[in-house]
Amino acid sequence: MQLTPIAQLIDHTPPFSTVCLQGSSPSEDAEHQLRLRWDALRSRLEEAGAPAEALEALDAALVGGETDPTQIHTEGRVLVADADTVLLDEPWDATRGQGDAAHVGDAPAVGDYVRERAGSAVLLVALADQEGATLRRVTVAEGLSTEPDAEQQVEGAGDGSVHKPREGALSHRQIQRRADEVVTQNARSVAERLESLAARWRPDAVVLAGEVQGRTALAEELPASLKSITHVAERGGIGDEAAEEALAEDLLLITRRLAAGRSQDQTSRFEQARAENRVAEGAAAVRLAAEMGGVDTLLLQADRSAPEEDELIAAAARVDAEAAVTRAELPDGVAAVLRFEAPTEVTRA
């Protein structure tokens, strides 16, 4: 992921107060539970020296704002405030299952948020039938709701019925050919809209779901640029809760495969850069490389936090680096691919 959002945070004046809420099971008393959780976190922040204005701003965002408390309680949340303003407020469970967390420091404590974002995917989902499609943009990650954050309906431009006759007379075969033509025209209309939305939304993948005949026809009409990033969700659709749940499960599986592929790609890229002496390994070397403006991609180990990780992420963000996650073992749990061959000072750090 690009670290631009983190760079925008650290442009503000510290200290930074970071709150991470773990996603919890839905509850009838979610509002009360959220209040109890926030009270405990607020006490921790207060003891750690968070400014009173920051606490009031976080209070308003969590329990005094317009967001449904049940949604916050269930999905989880990441918030970052500077001295008096909430700078980041997003529905992510970035706790790695370790419970709610609160931090105060000179840099935002967003290591697990960055890991979660790096493992997420923006999907352009087409729920197709033979007459058109429902198109959705869905951001998917572990612990994040797969509710669409944008949706459009597309009616095909085909003129006529898509229903085919059951008998085999000549006239019926002509009707069948006409029905096939209408299905193709409808699929072409949807494909054109998908191509337009993909240019605007820049998804990590296109997912075809819904009626088999509809998604098959649509797949044939996709341009090569979309076919190369297209996946099929075999189950689920729209219309009832069970169909939506099945679709959400398939979208999560697709996202996991995408994240695994990205992790493998980053590991291979790191090994290639290491052979070219363009890497920094370990916290001290990465910090020095960032100070020199040399970090191209900050690599975080998926299951391990680095020493002074918050400061390392901030330093990488300041030099417009990207962040990626790998499951490979890294010294101190952190490394970096550099923009140039590593100077001697970095290799000895």
mmCIF file of C-alpha atoms in Angstrom:
data_model
loop_
_atom_site.group_PDB
_atom_site.id
_atom_site.type_symbol
_atom_site.label_atom_id
_atom_site.label_comp_id
_atom_site.label_asym_id
_atom_site.label_seq_id
_atom_site.Cartn_x
_atom_site.Cartn_y
_atom_site.Cartn_z
ATOM 1 C CA MET A 1 0.000 0.000 0.000
ATOM 2 C CA GLN A 2 1.042 3.587 -0.525
ATOM 3 C CA LEU A 3 2.000 5.268 2.747
ATOM 4 C CA THR A 4 0.590 8.622 1.628
ATOM 5 C CA PRO A 5 -2.281 8.451 4.183
ATOM 6 C CA ILE A 6 0.279 7.912 6.948
ATOM 7 C CA ALA A 7 2.397 10.806 5.662
ATOM 8 C CA GLN A 8 -0.675 13.031 5.917
ATOM 9 C CA LEU A 9 -1.040 12.037 9.567
ATOM 10 C CA ILE A 10 2.540 12.728 10.583
ATOM 11 C CA ASP A 11 2.403 16.204 9.050
ATOM 12 C CA HIS A 12 0.457 17.152 12.189
ATOM 13 C CA THR A 13 1.859 17.933 15.603
ATOM 14 C CA PRO A 14 2.434 15.089 18.105
ATOM 15 C CA PRO A 15 1.622 13.507 20.432
ATOM 16 C CA PHE A 16 -0.588 11.107 18.482
ATOM 17 C CA SER A 17 -3.287 9.088 20.212
ATOM 18 C CA THR A 18 -4.138 5.810 18.453
ATOM 19 C CA VAL A 19 -7.168 3.658 19.262
ATOM 20 C CA CYS A 20 -7.717 0.162 17.852
ATOM 21 C CA LEU A 21 -11.020 -1.577 18.560
ATOM 22 C CA GLN A 22 -11.311 -5.288 17.909
ATOM 23 C CA GLY A 23 -14.344 -6.500 15.971
ATOM 24 C CA SER A 24 -16.784 -8.262 18.311
ATOM 25 C CA SER A 25 -19.879 -10.413 17.942
ATOM 26 C CA PRO A 26 -23.117 -8.500 17.317
ATOM 27 C CA SER A 27 -24.897 -7.651 20.557
ATOM 28 C CA GLU A 28 -28.228 -6.134 21.520
ATOM 29 C CA ASP A 29 -26.425 -3.908 24.012
ATOM 30 C CA ALA A 30 -23.648 -2.958 21.576
ATOM 31 C CA GLU A 31 -23.944 0.735 22.438
ATOM 32 C CA HIS A 32 -23.428 0.011 26.137
ATOM 33 C CA GLN A 33 -20.560 -2.390 25.408
ATOM 34 C CA LEU A 34 -18.888 0.185 23.172
ATOM 35 C CA ARG A 35 -19.132 2.811 25.895
ATOM 36 C CA LEU A 36 -17.496 0.456 28.417
ATOM 37 C CA ARG A 37 -14.712 -0.406 25.984
ATOM 38 C CA TRP A 38 -14.036 3.223 25.150
ATOM 39 C CA ASP A 39 -14.036 4.239 28.825
ATOM 40 C CA ALA A 40 -11.276 1.683 29.482
ATOM 41 C CA LEU A 41 -9.250 2.857 26.500
ATOM 42 C CA ARG A 42 -9.745 6.515 27.413
ATOM 43 C CA SER A 43 -8.308 5.846 30.860
ATOM 44 C CA ARG A 44 -5.226 4.254 29.287
ATOM 45 C CA LEU A 45 -4.732 7.222 26.976
ATOM 46 C CA GLU A 46 -5.185 9.664 29.830
ATOM 47 C CA GLU A 47 -2.560 7.866 31.919
ATOM 48 C CA ALA A 48 -0.179 7.887 28.926
ATOM 49 C CA GLY A 49 -0.464 11.671 28.597
ATOM 50 C CA ALA A 50 -2.982 12.163 25.788
ATOM 51 C CA PRO A 51 -4.158 15.798 25.547
ATOM 52 C CA ALA A 52 -7.666 16.474 26.883
ATOM 53 C CA GLU A 53 -8.721 17.928 23.511
ATOM 54 C CA ALA A 54 -7.688 14.711 21.741
ATOM 55 C CA LEU A 55 -9.704 12.635 24.185
ATOM 56 C CA GLU A 56 -12.775 14.789 23.611
ATOM 57 C CA ALA A 57 -12.389 14.489 19.833
ATOM 58 C CA LEU A 58 -12.050 10.696 20.055
ATOM 59 C CA ASP A 59 -15.039 10.544 22.404
ATOM 60 C CA ALA A 60 -17.163 12.412 19.868
ATOM 61 C CA ALA A 61 -16.055 10.132 17.037
ATOM 62 C CA LEU A 62 -16.694 6.883 18.919
ATOM 63 C CA VAL A 63 -19.753 7.429 21.065
ATOM 64 C CA GLY A 64 -21.062 10.865 20.207
ATOM 65 C CA GLY A 65 -21.033 10.829 16.432
ATOM 66 C CA GLU A 66 -23.366 9.720 13.682
ATOM 67 C CA THR A 67 -21.836 6.259 13.170
ATOM 68 C CA ASP A 68 -23.982 3.369 14.367
ATOM 69 C CA PRO A 69 -22.382 2.068 17.606
ATOM 70 C CA THR A 70 -23.405 -1.484 16.677
ATOM 71 C CA GLN A 71 -21.363 -1.158 13.480
ATOM 72 C CA ILE A 72 -18.307 0.114 15.370
ATOM 73 C CA HIS A 73 -18.641 -2.641 17.990
ATOM 74 C CA THR A 74 -18.990 -5.358 15.343
ATOM 75 C CA GLU A 75 -16.542 -4.269 12.629
ATOM 76 C CA GLY A 76 -13.796 -2.761 14.769
ATOM 77 C CA ARG A 77 -12.223 0.652 14.311
ATOM 78 C CA VAL A 78 -8.911 2.450 13.919
ATOM 79 C CA LEU A 79 -8.661 6.076 14.996
ATOM 80 C CA VAL A 80 -5.708 8.444 15.215
ATOM 81 C CA ALA A 81 -5.844 11.926 16.743
ATOM 82 C CA ASP A 82 -3.229 14.622 17.081
ATOM 83 C CA ALA A 83 -3.411 17.159 19.912
ATOM 84 C CA ASP A 84 -7.041 18.055 19.286
ATOM 85 C CA THR A 85 -8.419 16.512 16.069
ATOM 86 C CA VAL A 86 -9.295 13.012 14.823
ATOM 87 C CA LEU A 87 -7.181 12.553 11.695
ATOM 88 C CA LEU A 88 -8.041 8.929 10.850
ATOM 89 C CA ASP A 89 -11.305 7.090 11.508
ATOM 90 C CA GLU A 90 -11.754 3.880 9.530
ATOM 91 C CA PRO A 91 -13.714 0.616 9.972
ATOM 92 C CA TRP A 92 -10.857 -1.862 10.343
ATOM 93 C CA ASP A 93 -10.078 -4.508 12.919
ATOM 94 C CA ALA A 94 -6.307 -4.084 13.083
ATOM 95 C CA THR A 95 -5.797 -5.773 16.453
ATOM 96 C CA ARG A 96 -4.651 -9.207 15.209
ATOM 97 C CA GLY A 97 -7.049 -10.751 17.711
ATOM 98 C CA GLN A 98 -5.173 -9.309 20.693
ATOM 99 C CA GLY A 99 -7.979 -7.130 22.037
ATOM 100 C CA ASP A 100 -8.566 -3.390 22.112
ATOM 101 C CA ALA A 101 -5.478 -1.187 22.194
ATOM 102 C CA ALA A 102 -4.587 2.443 22.878
ATOM 103 C CA HIS A 103 -1.267 4.210 22.382
ATOM 104 C CA VAL A 104 0.188 7.694 22.791
ATOM 105 C CA GLY A 105 3.456 8.568 21.069
ATOM 106 C CA ASP A 106 5.438 10.749 18.708
ATOM 107 C CA ALA A 107 4.190 8.672 15.751
ATOM 108 C CA PRO A 108 0.811 7.011 15.110
ATOM 109 C CA ALA A 109 0.747 3.326 16.173
ATOM 110 C CA VAL A 110 -0.495 2.035 12.827
ATOM 111 C CA GLY A 111 1.683 -1.020 12.145
ATOM 112 C CA ASP A 112 -1.166 -3.517 12.287
ATOM 113 C CA TYR A 113 -3.447 -1.140 10.388
ATOM 114 C CA VAL A 114 -0.832 -1.022 7.606
ATOM 115 C CA ARG A 115 -0.625 -4.836 7.636
ATOM 116 C CA GLU A 116 -4.410 -5.068 7.388
ATOM 117 C CA ARG A 117 -4.592 -2.558 4.562
ATOM 118 C CA ALA A 118 -1.762 -4.256 2.672
ATOM 119 C CA GLY A 119 -3.672 -7.542 2.897
ATOM 120 C CA SER A 120 -6.962 -6.074 1.709
ATOM 121 C CA ALA A 121 -8.357 -5.831 -1.809
ATOM 122 C CA VAL A 122 -10.713 -3.552 -3.700
ATOM 123 C CA LEU A 123 -12.981 -5.780 -5.789
ATOM 124 C CA LEU A 124 -15.224 -4.775 -8.679
ATOM 125 C CA VAL A 125 -18.019 -7.339 -8.399
ATOM 126 C CA ALA A 126 -20.510 -8.039 -11.199
ATOM 127 C CA LEU A 127 -23.617 -9.966 -10.106
ATOM 128 C CA ALA A 128 -24.778 -10.892 -13.571
ATOM 129 C CA ASP A 129 -27.802 -12.449 -15.201
ATOM 130 C CA GLN A 130 -28.751 -12.623 -18.863
ATOM 131 C CA GLU A 131 -30.428 -9.207 -18.837
ATOM 132 C CA GLY A 132 -27.838 -7.079 -17.035
ATOM 133 C CA ALA A 133 -25.895 -6.880 -13.788
ATOM 134 C CA THR A 134 -25.527 -5.271 -10.399
ATOM 135 C CA LEU A 135 -22.017 -3.801 -10.158
ATOM 136 C CA ARG A 136 -20.421 -3.262 -6.770
ATOM 137 C CA ARG A 137 -17.168 -1.899 -5.417
ATOM 138 C CA VAL A 138 -16.311 -3.883 -2.296
ATOM 139 C CA THR A 139 -13.268 -3.485 -0.038
ATOM 140 C CA VAL A 140 -12.468 -6.834 1.575
ATOM 141 C CA ALA A 141 -10.100 -7.740 4.400
ATOM 142 C CA GLU A 142 -10.073 -10.016 7.422
ATOM 143 C CA GLY A 143 -12.481 -8.680 9.999
ATOM 144 C CA LEU A 144 -13.987 -6.125 7.616
ATOM 145 C CA SER A 145 -17.582 -6.183 6.442
ATOM 146 C CA THR A 146 -18.015 -7.028 2.770
ATOM 147 C CA GLU A 147 -20.901 -4.622 2.368
ATOM 148 C CA PRO A 148 -20.525 -2.731 -0.943
ATOM 149 C CA ASP A 149 -19.297 0.849 -0.667
ATOM 150 C CA ALA A 150 -20.675 1.652 -4.141
ATOM 151 C CA GLU A 151 -23.271 -0.029 -6.339
ATOM 152 C CA GLN A 152 -24.755 0.475 -9.793
ATOM 153 C CA GLN A 153 -27.454 -1.294 -11.802
ATOM 154 C CA VAL A 154 -26.812 -1.979 -15.490
ATOM 155 C CA GLU A 155 -29.593 -2.978 -17.873
ATOM 156 C CA GLY A 156 -28.413 -4.547 -21.111
ATOM 157 C CA ALA A 157 -29.005 -2.776 -24.405
ATOM 158 C CA GLY A 158 -30.289 -5.906 -26.145
ATOM 159 C CA ASP A 159 -33.728 -5.551 -27.758
ATOM 160 C CA GLY A 160 -35.834 -8.661 -27.198
ATOM 161 C CA SER A 161 -36.324 -11.613 -24.889
ATOM 162 C CA VAL A 162 -33.483 -13.720 -23.503
ATOM 163 C CA HIS A 163 -35.805 -16.692 -22.981
ATOM 164 C CA LYS A 164 -35.378 -19.618 -25.387
ATOM 165 C CA PRO A 165 -38.101 -21.983 -26.701
ATOM 166 C CA ARG A 166 -38.063 -25.580 -25.526
ATOM 167 C CA GLU A 167 -38.957 -27.216 -28.847
ATOM 168 C CA GLY A 168 -36.679 -27.655 -31.856
ATOM 169 C CA ALA A 169 -38.665 -26.425 -34.859
ATOM 170 C CA LEU A 170 -36.957 -24.084 -37.350
ATOM 171 C CA SER A 171 -38.836 -21.017 -36.129
ATOM 172 C CA HIS A 172 -37.925 -21.932 -32.604
ATOM 173 C CA ARG A 173 -34.244 -22.220 -33.542
ATOM 174 C CA GLN A 174 -34.447 -18.729 -35.013
ATOM 175 C CA ILE A 175 -35.979 -17.468 -31.778
ATOM 176 C CA GLN A 176 -33.194 -19.188 -29.866
ATOM 177 C CA ARG A 177 -30.519 -17.521 -31.993
ATOM 178 C CA ARG A 178 -32.197 -14.179 -31.417
ATOM 179 C CA ALA A 179 -32.275 -14.815 -27.677
ATOM 180 C CA ASP A 180 -28.549 -15.644 -27.749
ATOM 181 C CA GLU A 181 -27.883 -12.394 -29.597
ATOM 182 C CA VAL A 182 -29.804 -10.403 -26.989
ATOM 183 C CA VAL A 183 -27.829 -12.060 -24.167
ATOM 184 C CA THR A 184 -24.574 -11.168 -25.943
ATOM 185 C CA GLN A 185 -25.692 -7.558 -26.444
ATOM 186 C CA ASN A 186 -26.657 -7.305 -22.785
ATOM 187 C CA ALA A 187 -23.310 -8.762 -21.690
ATOM 188 C CA ARG A 188 -21.485 -6.315 -23.959
ATOM 189 C CA SER A 189 -23.292 -3.390 -22.323
ATOM 190 C CA VAL A 190 -22.262 -4.631 -18.865
ATOM 191 C CA ALA A 191 -18.662 -5.207 -19.993
ATOM 192 C CA GLU A 192 -18.441 -1.646 -21.297
ATOM 193 C CA ARG A 193 -19.670 -0.287 -17.963
ATOM 194 C CA LEU A 194 -17.248 -2.535 -16.084
ATOM 195 C CA GLU A 195 -14.352 -1.216 -18.142
ATOM 196 C CA SER A 196 -15.412 2.361 -17.415
ATOM 197 C CA LEU A 197 -15.767 1.739 -13.666
ATOM 198 C CA ALA A 198 -12.457 -0.134 -13.514
ATOM 199 C CA ALA A 199 -10.693 2.910 -14.978
ATOM 200 C CA ARG A 200 -12.217 5.058 -12.234
ATOM 201 C CA TRP A 201 -12.142 2.667 -9.247
ATOM 202 C CA ARG A 202 -8.848 0.869 -10.093
ATOM 203 C CA PRO A 203 -9.799 -2.461 -8.474
ATOM 204 C CA ASP A 204 -7.321 -5.161 -7.516
ATOM 205 C CA ALA A 205 -9.603 -7.725 -9.147
ATOM 206 C CA VAL A 206 -12.854 -8.129 -11.049
ATOM 207 C CA VAL A 207 -15.193 -10.799 -9.679
ATOM 208 C CA LEU A 208 -17.990 -12.362 -11.735
ATOM 209 C CA ALA A 209 -20.860 -13.784 -9.723
ATOM 210 C CA GLY A 210 -24.562 -14.530 -10.121
ATOM 211 C CA GLU A 211 -26.357 -16.616 -12.746
ATOM 212 C CA VAL A 212 -24.021 -19.012 -14.583
ATOM 213 C CA GLN A 213 -25.285 -18.155 -18.079
ATOM 214 C CA GLY A 214 -25.083 -14.430 -17.386
ATOM 215 C CA ARG A 215 -21.562 -14.438 -15.935
ATOM 216 C CA THR A 216 -20.336 -16.793 -18.704
ATOM 217 C CA ALA A 217 -21.618 -14.446 -21.403
ATOM 218 C CA LEU A 218 -20.100 -11.484 -19.576
ATOM 219 C CA ALA A 219 -16.705 -13.193 -19.282
ATOM 220 C CA GLU A 220 -16.583 -13.605 -23.055
ATOM 221 C CA GLU A 221 -17.159 -9.875 -23.610
ATOM 222 C CA LEU A 222 -14.565 -8.539 -21.157
ATOM 223 C CA PRO A 223 -11.564 -6.702 -22.610
ATOM 224 C CA ALA A 224 -8.161 -8.334 -22.162
ATOM 225 C CA SER A 225 -7.180 -5.771 -19.499
ATOM 226 C CA LEU A 226 -9.995 -7.022 -17.240
ATOM 227 C CA LYS A 227 -9.788 -10.713 -18.138
ATOM 228 C CA SER A 228 -6.276 -10.779 -16.697
ATOM 229 C CA ILE A 229 -7.568 -9.779 -13.232
ATOM 230 C CA THR A 230 -10.929 -11.606 -13.302
ATOM 231 C CA HIS A 231 -12.018 -14.230 -10.768
ATOM 232 C CA VAL A 232 -15.268 -16.165 -10.473
ATOM 233 C CA ALA A 233 -17.367 -16.443 -7.295
ATOM 234 C CA GLU A 234 -19.158 -19.751 -7.715
ATOM 235 C CA ARG A 235 -21.616 -19.224 -4.887
ATOM 236 C CA GLY A 236 -23.979 -16.597 -3.677
ATOM 237 C CA GLY A 237 -25.693 -13.588 -5.099
ATOM 238 C CA ILE A 238 -28.330 -11.080 -4.093
ATOM 239 C CA GLY A 239 -31.900 -11.304 -2.977
ATOM 240 C CA ASP A 240 -31.616 -12.980 0.408
ATOM 241 C CA GLU A 241 -29.308 -13.090 3.406
ATOM 242 C CA ALA A 242 -27.975 -16.596 2.738
ATOM 243 C CA ALA A 243 -26.966 -15.700 -0.830
ATOM 244 C CA GLU A 244 -25.203 -12.537 0.370
ATOM 245 C CA GLU A 245 -23.343 -14.475 3.073
ATOM 246 C CA ALA A 246 -22.180 -17.093 0.561
ATOM 247 C CA LEU A 247 -20.972 -14.359 -1.770
ATOM 248 C CA ALA A 248 -19.125 -12.623 1.087
ATOM 249 C CA GLU A 249 -17.321 -15.878 1.923
ATOM 250 C CA ASP A 250 -16.204 -16.293 -1.680
ATOM 251 C CA LEU A 251 -14.996 -12.686 -1.835
ATOM 252 C CA LEU A 252 -12.923 -13.225 1.312
ATOM 253 C CA LEU A 253 -11.360 -16.381 -0.187
ATOM 254 C CA ILE A 254 -10.471 -14.481 -3.364
ATOM 255 C CA THR A 255 -8.932 -11.683 -1.289
ATOM 256 C CA ARG A 256 -6.842 -14.182 0.685
ATOM 257 C CA ARG A 257 -5.513 -15.649 -2.565
ATOM 258 C CA LEU A 258 -4.660 -12.172 -3.848
ATOM 259 C CA ALA A 259 -2.868 -11.298 -0.583
ATOM 260 C CA ALA A 260 -0.914 -14.569 -0.646
ATOM 261 C CA GLY A 261 0.152 -13.879 -4.210
ATOM 262 C CA ARG A 262 1.249 -10.339 -3.347
ATOM 263 C CA SER A 263 3.221 -11.641 -0.373
ATOM 264 C CA GLN A 264 5.004 -14.179 -2.570
ATOM 265 C CA ASP A 265 5.724 -11.514 -5.177
ATOM 266 C CA GLN A 266 7.190 -9.207 -2.528
ATOM 267 C CA THR A 267 9.367 -12.025 -1.189
ATOM 268 C CA SER A 268 10.699 -12.732 -4.686
ATOM 269 C CA ARG A 269 11.277 -9.023 -5.307
ATOM 270 C CA PHE A 270 13.153 -8.749 -2.021
ATOM 271 C CA GLU A 271 15.400 -11.678 -2.908
ATOM 272 C CA GLN A 272 16.180 -10.123 -6.290
ATOM 273 C CA ALA A 273 16.959 -6.771 -4.664
ATOM 274 C CA ARG A 274 19.162 -8.508 -2.105
ATOM 275 C CA ALA A 275 21.206 -10.054 -4.925
ATOM 276 C CA GLU A 276 21.675 -6.508 -6.278
ATOM 277 C CA ASN A 277 22.635 -5.089 -2.828
ATOM 278 C CA ARG A 278 19.486 -2.932 -2.748
ATOM 279 C CA VAL A 279 18.072 -3.980 0.611
ATOM 280 C CA ALA A 280 18.230 -2.910 4.232
ATOM 281 C CA GLU A 281 17.588 -5.597 6.835
ATOM 282 C CA GLY A 282 16.736 -4.999 10.470
ATOM 283 C CA ALA A 283 15.379 -1.956 12.266
ATOM 284 C CA ALA A 284 18.635 0.030 12.468
ATOM 285 C CA ALA A 285 19.478 -0.438 8.778
ATOM 286 C CA VAL A 286 15.951 0.452 7.656
ATOM 287 C CA ARG A 287 15.952 3.583 9.829
ATOM 288 C CA LEU A 288 19.253 4.737 8.341
ATOM 289 C CA ALA A 289 18.092 3.988 4.798
ATOM 290 C CA ALA A 290 14.929 6.033 5.374
ATOM 291 C CA GLU A 291 16.997 8.955 6.708
ATOM 292 C CA MET A 292 18.945 8.818 3.423
ATOM 293 C CA GLY A 293 15.691 8.838 1.436
ATOM 294 C CA GLY A 294 16.465 5.411 0.011
ATOM 295 C CA VAL A 295 13.456 3.306 1.025
ATOM 296 C CA ASP A 296 11.268 2.290 -1.902
ATOM 297 C CA THR A 297 9.209 -0.407 -0.154
ATOM 298 C CA LEU A 298 9.027 -1.069 3.572
ATOM 299 C CA LEU A 299 8.553 -4.775 4.274
ATOM 300 C CA LEU A 300 6.795 -5.781 7.482
ATOM 301 C CA GLN A 301 6.699 -9.351 8.716
ATOM 302 C CA ALA A 302 3.088 -10.501 8.839
ATOM 303 C CA ASP A 303 3.151 -12.017 12.321
ATOM 304 C CA ARG A 304 5.751 -9.932 14.115
ATOM 305 C CA SER A 305 6.139 -6.275 15.081
ATOM 306 C CA ALA A 306 9.484 -4.571 14.608
ATOM 307 C CA PRO A 307 11.289 -2.588 17.329
ATOM 308 C CA GLU A 308 10.150 1.046 17.188
ATOM 309 C CA GLU A 309 7.886 0.074 14.308
ATOM 310 C CA ASP A 310 5.766 3.241 14.511
ATOM 311 C CA GLU A 311 8.824 5.446 13.939
ATOM 312 C CA LEU A 312 10.024 3.243 11.050
ATOM 313 C CA ILE A 313 6.665 3.505 9.284
ATOM 314 C CA ALA A 314 6.638 7.265 9.802
ATOM 315 C CA ALA A 315 10.174 7.565 8.414
ATOM 316 C CA ALA A 316 9.234 5.509 5.346
ATOM 317 C CA ALA A 317 6.096 7.587 4.838
ATOM 318 C CA ARG A 318 8.140 10.798 4.877
ATOM 319 C CA VAL A 319 10.128 9.590 1.843
ATOM 320 C CA ASP A 320 7.005 8.524 -0.085
ATOM 321 C CA ALA A 321 7.659 4.783 0.267
ATOM 322 C CA GLU A 322 5.200 1.942 -0.094
ATOM 323 C CA ALA A 323 4.546 -0.751 2.499
ATOM 324 C CA ALA A 324 4.108 -4.463 1.937
ATOM 325 C CA VAL A 325 3.714 -7.550 4.085
ATOM 326 C CA THR A 326 5.607 -10.806 3.808
ATOM 327 C CA ARG A 327 5.392 -14.092 5.673
ATOM 328 C CA ALA A 328 9.140 -14.605 5.289
ATOM 329 C CA GLU A 329 11.335 -14.283 8.381
ATOM 330 C CA LEU A 330 13.017 -10.862 8.534
ATOM 331 C CA PRO A 331 15.683 -9.583 10.942
ATOM 332 C CA ASP A 332 13.802 -7.655 13.662
ATOM 333 C CA GLY A 333 10.647 -8.353 11.616
ATOM 334 C CA VAL A 334 11.409 -5.538 9.137
ATOM 335 C CA ALA A 335 13.363 -4.870 5.957
ATOM 336 C CA ALA A 336 13.266 -2.561 2.960
ATOM 337 C CA VAL A 337 13.815 -2.649 -0.770
ATOM 338 C CA LEU A 338 15.950 0.380 -1.646
ATOM 339 C CA ARG A 339 15.919 2.796 -4.552
ATOM 340 C CA PHE A 340 19.667 2.465 -5.002
ATOM 341 C CA GLU A 341 22.532 0.175 -4.036
ATOM 342 C CA ALA A 342 22.932 0.145 -0.272
ATOM 343 C CA PRO A 343 25.760 2.365 1.044
ATOM 344 C CA THR A 344 28.285 0.798 3.418
ATOM 345 C CA GLU A 345 26.739 2.629 6.374
ATOM 346 C CA VAL A 346 23.422 0.843 5.771
ATOM 347 C CA THR A 347 24.901 -2.606 5.398
ATOM 348 C CA ARG A 348 26.809 -2.152 8.669
ATOM 349 C CA ALA A 349 23.871 -0.670 10.637
#
